[in-house]
Amino acid sequence: MSKASLRLLLIASVFLVIGGAAGFYFYQKNKEYRAIPVINYNSDKIVRIHEFQRVQRIVKDEANHKRIYLGCQEGLLRFNSDEGEWQTIRLDHGLPNESVRAFAFVNKRLVVGTERGIAMVNESADSCKIIESSKDFEVLGLVNLNDSVVYGIAMGRAPFKITRKENSIVEDVVIPEMGADSFWNCVYAHAGVLYFGREGRNVVSWNPESGKVKEYSLKHRIGKRTQFNELFVHNGRLIAATSDEGVWSGELSSDTLTVDKDFPCRGAFVFSPEKDGYWCGTPWGLWRYYDASGAWIQMVHPEENEAGQFQVTALLPHEGLLWYGSRDLGGGYFNTVYAKWTPLYTGLSAPNIAAVVCFDSLVLVSHGYQGKFVDQYSRKTLQSTFEFRPSQFMTDPNIQSMASDDERVYFGGFEGFTVWNRKKNSFREWERGTAIPSADISCIVVRSKESVLLGSVTGVVEHQPDDEAFRIIEPTKQYRITSMYVAEDTLYFGTLSHGAFKLDLKSGNCFSLPFDFSSRVIAVYPVSFDGVSAVVSASTKEGIKVLLKDKQKSITLNVPDSMLMQDFDYKNELMVSHYSDGYILFGTRDNGCLILNPSSKSFSKLGYYEGLLSDQIRSFCSDSQFVYVGTYGGFNRVDKRMIK
């Protein structure tokens, strides 16, 4: 090899070493702390109602032991055990973030640690006040050292202390020989001493009064990413739950923890003590440990059909019961004497919001193919107030459409049709094969008290509520109806594969509108388009079109490219629509809500990054002030000012 070649090889090697070292340095720096993207939206104008399933912490109220708080990935729940009532505390009540991770108390006032900040709950326990200096804290744990002082840990920073003076203040604390970058995972208090778990390292105890620090080493090395999920002291032993290295324990007076080789799971989340052992929540269900025999016994949840389905993340012993929270199956309590589970429905009964209807003081939501219950909420507070269980009120649980008038609520299912007469508080149901000409009711429009139109698989069915009678509208009986809109005595309707139509309800004359659709039509609305009378229609595949008055051919309205998913066309498919106050809302398969202002021919967008729970839009409803948007994952109440 020539000298020139050697020189070039040496130079290349030097640059490679320098580049590798720099890359490793920046990798290490980035590895220390990576912020989770936060969706910033106006919680005064958009209220989100989740399906509460992921419970992260449970605590009883120190001021009122009849109250239980559940910290969820989707907000804060308060349960009054005397009345059996739930209340949701959300962003619009002052919560800094929906993901609640930790609880503590300052002079019996609840302190809530979230993914983005800390808040104090007021005395009436129905709203929060954010501690301003904590807004950037990604809280991992809070613990009471005494009645007036709380210690906590947050991602990427030193441990901190919260005290109650004139206002709650947060200040960092210095633990001798421990840096802020110690990757603190959890914190626990016992007999005036704080215990901290450090990711991939060990456990540290610190006495704030004396300043004494002690390290508990592990008998063998653990993975660098192994987290300490919880610590507690039981019968003079310090016990640690780790993410993927099982349970460890050792005498408090010693300085070493050893792994429990008989522990049946790889990881553990949480503990709850008993006199003769303790309970342990794991990624593989709930387990009971007995001190005398060293045995582990599993308690199988009724909905735990396979390993990993019931991940127990929170436990609380309360009034003779063991309360539990899980990652996927919500919360409830377990009677440890009779081994009986009682799941509690803490929010929406299913995530798919197939239909929403609002009337008087109520909002109802249903879940279509997912069945479950029709959930009832207060229109004013959006707190859950009731569940219509199919076994009690209707045979068909799969409600896919709803509508209401001054006296009644109408429920359209796959197998039948139900009317709730609110004045008489009675239910009347027609199943497939009874007086109703067709079932599978996809949409309902209330024309008047005497006439309700049902879109079915075999045309439009008119229901006369007072007479409890039905008739099929002849010109429509060859079509599967997918959308309807009534303007005075004219019905505009869309079909599954035959396009859009206009029907004069007085004369019975029906004719096809020239939109040239071959896929499911989800919208047909008469509008003023740029000052000209027109009809706007849309289908799943062909998009949005407008037919101007006296024109024989429609034109396509192109949604701006900036509002579409360019690499995933199927996500832009239009699934549902709603016409309110001159605006047309189009719900997409997975690209949020597209809003058309026909007067100005302009589009806007409302989706996940604007505050909706999901970009998968399933249903709409509106009143004079709000639009209710049903998504997969919950429903949203949107102030109409957001749309206009």
XYZ file of C-alpha atoms in Angstrom:
644
model
C 0.000 0.000 0.000
C 1.381 3.443 -0.940
C 2.131 6.201 1.593
C -0.670 8.317 0.125
C -3.168 5.505 0.639
C -1.996 4.993 4.234
C -2.331 8.722 4.875
C -5.899 8.728 3.542
C -6.759 5.650 5.594
C -5.362 7.284 8.763
C -7.343 10.498 8.173
C -10.549 8.528 7.538
C -10.003 6.528 10.730
C -9.547 9.705 12.792
C -12.792 11.210 11.436
C -14.592 7.928 12.064
C -13.458 7.835 15.692
C -14.354 11.509 16.269
C -17.732 11.101 14.570
C -18.494 7.951 16.539
C -17.545 9.600 19.830
C -19.696 12.634 19.037
C -22.594 10.414 18.017
C -22.305 8.418 21.233
C -22.195 11.651 23.277
C -25.344 13.042 21.677
C -27.026 9.643 21.986
C -26.270 9.643 25.699
C -27.539 13.216 26.098
C -30.749 12.467 24.206
C -31.212 9.255 26.139
C -31.280 11.144 29.425
C -34.596 12.817 28.796
C -36.916 12.804 25.831
C -40.057 14.909 26.109
C -43.359 13.316 25.193
C -45.318 15.398 22.633
C -48.116 17.306 24.334
C -51.343 18.283 22.599
C -52.097 21.864 23.602
C -55.720 22.768 22.989
C -58.339 25.070 24.450
C -60.018 22.990 27.170
C -62.645 25.716 27.622
C -63.912 25.083 24.093
C -63.350 21.328 23.759
C -64.354 18.898 26.503
C -63.272 15.275 26.067
C -65.161 12.300 27.530
C -62.981 9.192 27.509
C -63.654 5.538 27.952
C -61.853 5.183 31.295
C -59.885 1.958 31.204
C -56.278 2.666 32.225
C -56.095 3.212 35.985
C -52.644 4.206 37.266
C -53.179 5.093 40.955
C -55.875 4.756 43.653
C -56.087 6.652 46.936
C -58.736 7.337 49.584
C -59.586 10.916 50.527
C -58.045 11.846 53.889
C -60.783 14.429 54.478
C -63.639 12.052 53.620
C -62.932 8.320 53.711
C -66.084 7.613 51.715
C -64.361 9.107 48.679
C -62.000 7.128 46.480
C -59.861 8.764 43.782
C -58.716 6.894 40.684
C -55.876 8.447 38.706
C -56.267 7.372 35.098
C -54.429 7.861 31.852
C -57.517 9.823 30.816
C -58.190 12.001 33.873
C -59.145 11.951 37.553
C -62.156 10.041 38.864
C -63.816 10.522 42.236
C -66.093 7.788 43.579
C -68.476 8.361 46.488
C -68.942 4.919 48.047
C -72.032 6.005 50.023
C -73.969 7.111 46.945
C -72.239 4.937 44.355
C -71.691 8.004 42.146
C -68.741 8.913 39.942
C -67.468 12.384 39.130
C -64.878 13.134 36.480
C -62.320 15.904 36.991
C -60.914 16.958 33.623
C -58.867 19.681 31.982
C -61.888 21.974 32.007
C -61.934 21.595 35.812
C -58.325 22.769 36.102
C -56.362 19.527 35.758
C -52.991 20.353 34.097
C -52.894 17.107 32.104
C -55.204 14.123 31.654
C -52.624 11.486 32.614
C -52.784 11.273 36.441
C -49.762 9.467 37.866
C -49.489 10.185 41.591
C -51.367 11.330 44.701
C -50.467 12.862 48.058
C -52.103 15.175 50.624
C -51.152 18.538 52.121
C -53.224 19.224 55.234
C -55.854 16.796 53.872
C -55.980 18.607 50.510
C -55.424 16.233 47.586
C -52.307 16.874 45.499
C -52.411 15.403 41.983
C -49.272 14.688 39.970
C -49.733 14.432 36.208
C -47.660 13.966 33.099
C -47.386 17.749 32.781
C -47.671 19.432 36.160
C -49.118 19.286 39.679
C -52.461 20.556 40.963
C -54.242 20.989 44.299
C -57.882 19.836 44.436
C -60.208 22.304 46.150
C -62.126 21.590 49.378
C -65.307 20.579 47.563
C -63.233 18.193 45.396
C -64.749 19.320 42.108
C -61.993 21.483 40.611
C -58.212 21.975 40.697
C -55.671 24.760 40.902
C -52.378 24.242 39.109
C -49.147 24.860 41.020
C -47.550 27.252 38.537
C -43.918 26.334 39.220
C -44.613 22.675 38.350
C -45.997 23.092 34.830
C -43.048 21.339 33.164
C -42.913 18.432 35.658
C -43.498 14.943 34.244
C -44.405 13.530 37.644
C -43.510 9.930 38.474
C -44.305 9.812 42.186
C -45.562 11.753 45.220
C -45.457 10.760 48.885
C -46.365 12.287 52.244
C -43.551 12.592 54.773
C -46.033 14.169 57.199
C -49.368 16.004 57.030
C -47.927 19.216 55.613
C -44.944 18.173 53.466
C -44.962 16.183 50.228
C -41.911 14.872 48.412
C -41.931 13.909 44.771
C -39.933 12.856 41.749
C -40.260 13.827 38.100
C -38.583 12.772 34.890
C -35.125 14.251 34.303
C -34.882 16.404 37.424
C -33.899 16.303 41.101
C -36.416 15.218 43.760
C -38.611 18.075 44.990
C -40.656 19.122 47.995
C -44.124 20.712 48.187
C -45.131 22.675 51.271
C -48.323 24.497 52.139
C -47.676 28.087 53.123
C -49.607 31.030 51.710
C -49.494 29.240 48.382
C -48.200 25.794 47.536
C -44.569 26.089 46.481
C -42.257 23.552 44.921
C -38.555 23.479 45.671
C -35.802 21.063 44.675
C -34.108 19.025 47.384
C -30.477 17.952 47.427
C -29.671 14.404 48.493
C -25.971 14.132 49.374
C -23.888 12.275 46.785
C -26.909 11.916 44.479
C -27.153 13.922 41.278
C -30.336 15.163 39.623
C -29.659 12.738 36.765
C -30.050 9.661 38.992
C -33.100 8.437 37.007
C -35.466 8.352 39.973
C -38.370 5.945 39.315
C -40.399 5.811 42.517
C -40.521 7.247 46.034
C -41.839 5.758 49.297
C -41.971 7.041 52.895
C -41.674 4.976 56.085
C -41.000 6.113 59.662
C -39.649 9.523 58.590
C -37.322 8.071 55.947
C -37.690 8.408 52.173
C -36.800 5.513 49.861
C -36.044 6.080 46.181
C -35.734 3.558 43.360
C -33.147 4.437 40.698
C -33.578 3.068 37.194
C -31.102 0.296 36.372
C -29.157 0.879 39.615
C -30.313 0.434 43.200
C -32.466 1.747 46.066
C -31.465 4.771 48.161
C -32.859 5.824 51.542
C -32.599 9.384 52.874
C -33.605 10.839 56.214
C -34.468 14.517 55.571
C -34.089 15.398 59.249
C -30.641 13.877 59.859
C -29.440 13.985 56.257
C -28.318 10.348 56.466
C -28.115 8.524 53.107
C -27.953 4.774 52.648
C -27.681 2.714 49.453
C -29.176 -0.755 49.050
C -27.236 -2.644 46.395
C -28.686 -5.540 44.417
C -27.125 -8.969 44.716
C -26.763 -9.224 40.956
C -26.814 -6.668 38.172
C -30.092 -5.625 36.562
C -30.746 -4.185 33.112
C -29.953 -0.539 32.497
C -33.612 0.137 31.688
C -35.068 -1.841 34.595
C -37.391 0.448 36.531
C -38.384 0.366 40.182
C -42.181 0.619 40.094
C -42.877 0.536 43.840
C -41.198 0.147 47.243
C -42.706 -0.743 50.607
C -41.713 -2.034 54.038
C -43.264 -5.261 55.331
C -42.336 -6.937 58.616
C -38.987 -5.157 58.775
C -38.092 -5.936 55.174
C -37.731 -3.515 52.273
C -39.504 -4.934 49.216
C -39.104 -3.615 45.667
C -41.191 -4.193 42.534
C -39.226 -3.919 39.277
C -40.378 -3.705 35.684
C -38.680 -6.820 34.343
C -36.537 -8.306 37.126
C -39.291 -9.463 39.501
C -39.554 -8.735 43.240
C -36.529 -8.014 45.459
C -36.297 -7.782 49.229
C -33.902 -7.438 52.137
C -33.780 -6.532 55.814
C -34.055 -2.801 56.469
C -30.935 -3.010 58.603
C -28.929 -4.620 55.793
C -27.585 -2.963 52.647
C -28.426 -5.646 50.066
C -31.588 -6.749 48.253
C -31.965 -10.230 46.760
C -34.404 -11.407 44.113
C -37.352 -13.637 45.022
C -36.628 -16.675 42.844
C -40.142 -18.051 43.414
C -41.898 -14.911 42.170
C -44.127 -16.173 39.304
C -43.888 -13.141 37.002
C -41.074 -11.296 35.322
C -42.259 -7.858 36.447
C -44.371 -6.239 39.174
C -46.230 -2.938 39.486
C -47.671 -2.429 42.952
C -48.102 -3.859 46.488
C -50.794 -3.887 49.148
C -49.893 -5.229 52.616
C -51.613 -7.927 54.686
C -50.642 -9.132 58.175
C -49.464 -12.497 56.869
C -48.104 -11.375 53.500
C -49.106 -8.955 50.774
C -50.889 -8.522 47.453
C -48.927 -7.819 44.305
C -50.248 -6.331 41.066
C -48.335 -7.542 38.012
C -48.510 -7.491 34.211
C -49.975 -10.984 34.600
C -52.770 -10.299 37.053
C -53.245 -10.144 40.815
C -51.161 -12.378 43.110
C -51.155 -13.064 46.875
C -47.954 -13.809 48.792
C -47.941 -15.714 52.124
C -45.044 -15.143 54.541
C -45.244 -18.516 56.304
C -45.032 -20.740 53.235
C -43.422 -18.347 50.747
C -46.178 -19.330 48.304
C -47.675 -17.180 45.539
C -51.371 -17.670 44.646
C -53.030 -16.028 41.628
C -56.529 -14.503 41.770
C -58.029 -14.707 38.276
C -60.259 -11.846 37.095
C -63.479 -12.979 35.301
C -62.464 -11.080 32.148
C -58.885 -12.373 32.228
C -59.025 -14.815 29.325
C -55.331 -14.898 28.499
C -51.985 -14.009 30.055
C -51.296 -10.269 30.065
C -54.927 -9.229 29.600
C -55.334 -8.072 33.219
C -52.395 -5.832 34.155
C -52.883 -4.657 37.741
C -51.310 -1.226 38.146
C -52.944 0.111 41.340
C -54.139 -1.359 44.670
C -55.824 0.121 47.754
C -57.170 -1.705 50.825
C -60.337 0.118 51.931
C -63.200 -0.859 54.251
C -62.494 -4.585 54.034
C -62.149 -4.620 50.250
C -59.149 -4.532 47.944
C -59.643 -1.855 45.315
C -57.778 -2.429 42.076
C -56.946 -0.530 38.911
C -55.731 -2.070 35.691
C -54.193 -1.017 32.421
C -56.937 -2.453 30.210
C -59.920 -3.586 32.315
C -60.653 -0.468 34.339
C -61.124 -0.548 38.093
C -63.240 -2.121 40.801
C -62.834 -4.001 44.054
C -62.099 -7.544 45.170
C -63.658 -9.164 48.222
C -60.652 -10.996 49.653
C -62.774 -13.154 51.993
C -65.155 -14.561 49.372
C -62.794 -14.089 46.390
C -65.463 -12.097 44.546
C -64.697 -9.482 41.886
C -66.862 -6.389 41.376
C -65.822 -4.392 38.278
C -67.034 -0.791 38.287
C -67.910 0.996 35.071
C -66.098 4.273 35.381
C -67.038 5.986 32.130
C -68.214 5.059 28.671
C -69.127 1.390 28.394
C -67.323 1.019 25.033
C -64.928 3.168 22.958
C -66.832 3.243 19.640
C -69.211 6.245 19.679
C -71.595 5.225 16.922
C -74.300 7.788 17.759
C -74.857 10.848 19.963
C -78.122 12.622 20.764
C -78.794 15.590 23.067
C -82.126 16.809 24.441
C -83.364 18.672 27.510
C -80.724 18.138 30.211
C -79.225 14.918 28.818
C -76.709 13.587 26.312
C -76.900 9.924 25.250
C -74.174 7.989 23.453
C -74.328 4.495 21.946
C -71.695 2.128 20.623
C -73.016 0.367 17.521
C -71.434 -3.008 16.813
C -69.677 -2.988 20.209
C -73.015 -3.122 22.023
C -72.619 -2.697 25.790
C -74.961 0.054 27.120
C -76.392 3.385 26.043
C -74.548 5.816 28.326
C -76.337 8.859 29.743
C -74.607 12.127 30.698
C -75.684 15.416 32.186
C -75.770 17.982 29.393
C -74.577 20.741 31.731
C -71.701 19.012 33.524
C -70.997 16.048 31.187
C -70.918 13.762 34.229
C -72.146 10.190 33.797
C -75.621 9.769 35.340
C -77.075 6.466 34.055
C -76.635 3.408 31.812
C -79.420 1.928 29.689
C -78.687 -1.772 29.906
C -80.159 -3.793 27.016
C -81.489 -6.500 29.338
C -83.653 -3.874 31.062
C -84.741 -1.567 28.253
C -84.185 -3.081 24.811
C -83.296 -6.431 23.270
C -80.843 -5.119 20.691
C -77.723 -3.667 22.369
C -76.122 -2.615 19.070
C -77.551 0.896 18.727
C -76.112 2.614 15.651
C -78.451 5.626 15.331
C -80.470 7.876 17.645
C -82.738 10.924 17.427
C -85.197 12.766 19.687
C -88.170 15.128 19.782
C -89.953 16.875 22.648
C -91.450 13.657 24.006
C -89.481 10.679 22.730
C -86.042 9.256 22.012
C -85.607 6.857 19.085
C -82.996 4.089 18.977
C -82.049 2.328 15.741
C -80.269 -1.011 16.017
C -79.076 -3.756 13.712
C -81.957 -6.016 14.765
C -84.710 -3.631 15.795
C -86.095 -0.213 16.669
C -86.952 1.144 20.143
C -88.879 4.225 21.289
C -88.478 5.715 24.761
C -91.505 7.813 25.694
C -89.960 10.141 28.270
C -93.278 11.571 29.460
C -94.660 8.124 30.249
C -91.198 6.713 31.046
C -91.996 3.663 28.937
C -90.146 1.710 26.242
C -91.640 0.131 23.114
C -89.526 -2.128 20.914
C -90.022 -3.630 17.469
C -87.735 -6.470 16.495
C -86.985 -7.868 13.060
C -90.028 -9.759 11.781
C -92.612 -7.673 13.680
C -94.692 -4.702 12.474
C -91.624 -2.766 11.352
C -91.015 -3.398 7.601
C -87.230 -3.442 7.916
C -84.556 -3.473 10.583
C -80.875 -2.416 10.556
C -81.648 1.293 11.066
C -78.568 3.291 10.006
C -80.004 6.807 10.446
C -83.070 8.517 11.942
C -84.583 11.931 11.128
C -87.453 13.464 13.105
C -89.651 15.253 10.602
C -92.349 16.170 13.136
C -94.109 14.707 16.169
C -96.286 12.714 13.783
C -93.572 11.537 11.393
C -90.159 9.986 12.041
C -88.090 8.703 9.119
C -85.906 5.616 9.502
C -83.132 4.798 7.030
C -83.012 1.007 6.663
C -81.544 -1.712 4.454
C -84.718 -1.776 2.331
C -85.561 1.889 1.993
C -86.963 4.735 4.064
C -89.518 3.677 6.680
C -91.925 6.259 8.109
C -92.898 5.746 11.763
C -95.992 7.394 13.218
C -95.308 7.507 16.992
C -98.840 8.215 18.249
C -100.311 5.295 16.294
C -97.226 3.088 16.686
C -97.516 2.458 12.937
C -94.972 1.978 10.126
C -95.010 2.272 6.356
C -92.274 1.982 3.793
C -91.964 4.900 1.359
C -92.393 3.149 -1.982
C -89.892 5.024 -4.222
C -87.087 4.192 -1.773
C -87.681 0.506 -1.065
C -85.074 -0.763 -3.530
C -82.244 1.150 -1.839
C -80.102 0.661 1.251
C -80.250 4.066 2.957
C -77.003 5.500 4.352
C -77.839 9.178 5.050
C -80.880 11.472 5.232
C -81.695 15.163 5.561
C -85.142 16.802 5.589
C -85.792 20.363 4.373
C -89.502 21.183 4.833
C -91.326 18.591 2.691
C -88.271 17.410 0.779
C -86.119 14.442 1.772
C -82.539 14.234 0.531
C -81.058 10.777 0.993
C -77.958 8.801 0.118
C -77.626 5.098 -0.633
C -74.998 2.414 -0.339
C -74.237 2.055 -4.058
C -76.898 3.890 -6.090
C -75.980 7.511 -5.444
C -77.990 10.422 -4.010
C -81.697 11.225 -4.372
C -84.277 13.948 -3.806
C -87.809 12.957 -2.711
C -90.914 15.151 -2.491
C -92.644 13.740 0.578
C -96.046 15.192 -0.429
C -96.248 14.026 -4.024
C -93.974 11.003 -3.720
C -91.897 12.117 -6.710
C -88.310 10.883 -6.430
C -85.388 11.472 -8.737
C -81.671 10.803 -8.785
C -79.203 13.662 -8.362
C -76.381 13.687 -10.956
C -73.377 13.155 -8.663
C -72.127 9.954 -10.305
C -71.382 8.176 -7.009
C -70.697 4.444 -6.816
C -69.680 4.201 -3.134
C -71.626 4.872 0.071
C -73.162 8.353 0.138
C -72.704 9.994 3.538
C -74.091 13.493 2.877
C -76.810 15.215 0.800
C -77.589 18.801 1.867
C -79.352 21.744 0.177
C -77.168 24.818 0.742
C -76.366 28.287 -0.453
C -73.090 27.817 -2.282
C -71.285 31.086 -2.884
C -74.694 32.791 -2.995
C -76.271 30.238 -5.362
C -78.790 27.533 -4.410
C -77.086 24.166 -4.593
C -76.849 20.641 -3.198
C -73.629 19.415 -1.598
C -73.145 15.670 -1.458
C -70.283 13.349 -0.555
C -69.416 9.671 -0.740
C -66.814 7.525 0.923
C -64.585 7.059 -2.124
C -65.433 9.901 -4.537
C -65.194 12.782 -2.071
C -67.264 15.987 -1.938
C -69.256 17.362 -4.896
C -71.621 20.283 -5.442
C -74.569 20.555 -7.826
C -75.533 24.149 -8.617
C -79.143 25.078 -9.338
C -80.274 24.351 -12.927
C -76.980 22.571 -13.681
C -76.958 19.032 -15.072
C -73.507 18.095 -13.839
C -71.841 18.322 -10.455
C -68.355 19.636 -9.779
C -65.824 18.246 -7.323
C -64.695 20.286 -4.329
C -61.024 19.662 -3.683
C -59.922 19.595 -0.073
C -56.556 21.407 0.351
C -53.615 18.995 0.303
C -52.431 20.379 3.647
C -55.545 18.904 5.299
C -55.177 15.412 3.830
C -53.035 12.405 4.706
C -50.874 12.205 1.605
C -49.417 8.725 2.063
C -52.519 7.043 3.466
C -55.473 7.789 1.195
C -57.784 5.368 2.997
C -57.577 7.545 6.128
C -59.137 10.430 4.168
C -62.258 8.417 3.322
C -65.451 10.207 4.381
C -67.552 8.203 6.864
C -70.227 10.493 8.406
C -71.489 14.076 8.095
C -73.535 16.729 9.887
C -75.074 20.064 8.818
C -75.225 22.790 11.464
C -75.576 26.596 11.247
C -74.566 26.697 7.594
C -71.451 24.545 8.035
C -71.043 20.934 6.884
C -68.859 18.667 9.008
C -67.373 15.597 7.347
C -65.974 12.865 9.580
C -63.140 10.838 8.075
C -61.932 7.315 8.662
C -58.746 8.509 10.393
C -58.034 12.113 9.423
C -60.251 14.081 11.765
C -63.145 16.331 10.842
C -63.159 18.424 7.656
C -65.405 21.493 7.860
C -66.884 23.114 4.755
C -68.291 26.624 4.698
C -70.396 26.542 1.504
C -70.911 30.317 1.501
C -67.187 30.999 1.197
C -66.234 27.665 -0.444
C -63.532 27.263 2.204
C -62.360 24.308 4.310
C -60.998 24.059 7.838
C -60.026 21.089 9.960
C -60.662 19.835 13.485
C -58.775 16.771 14.651
C -56.557 15.204 17.270
C -54.040 18.053 17.264
C -56.870 20.556 17.763
C -58.153 18.629 20.791
C -60.378 15.761 19.593
C -59.841 12.416 21.299
C -59.194 10.699 17.987
C -59.065 11.324 14.246
C -61.463 8.394 13.710
C -64.804 10.225 13.493
C -67.933 8.103 13.980
C -70.894 10.437 14.679
C -72.179 13.999 15.181
C -74.921 15.849 17.024
C -75.437 19.547 17.791
C -77.449 22.043 19.796
C -77.505 25.840 19.779
C -74.074 26.156 21.432
C -72.110 22.940 20.900
C -71.315 20.209 18.414
C -70.860 16.736 19.892
C -68.303 14.681 17.969
C -68.226 10.921 18.492
C -64.872 9.270 17.829
C -63.272 5.933 18.487
C -62.122 6.408 22.064
C -64.834 8.719 23.381
C -66.874 11.787 22.503
C -66.085 15.495 22.465
C -68.175 18.577 23.156
C -66.933 21.338 20.863
C -67.887 24.986 21.230
C -69.293 26.154 17.886
C -66.881 29.077 17.958
C -64.173 26.527 17.176
C -65.986 25.665 13.946
C -66.958 29.138 12.840
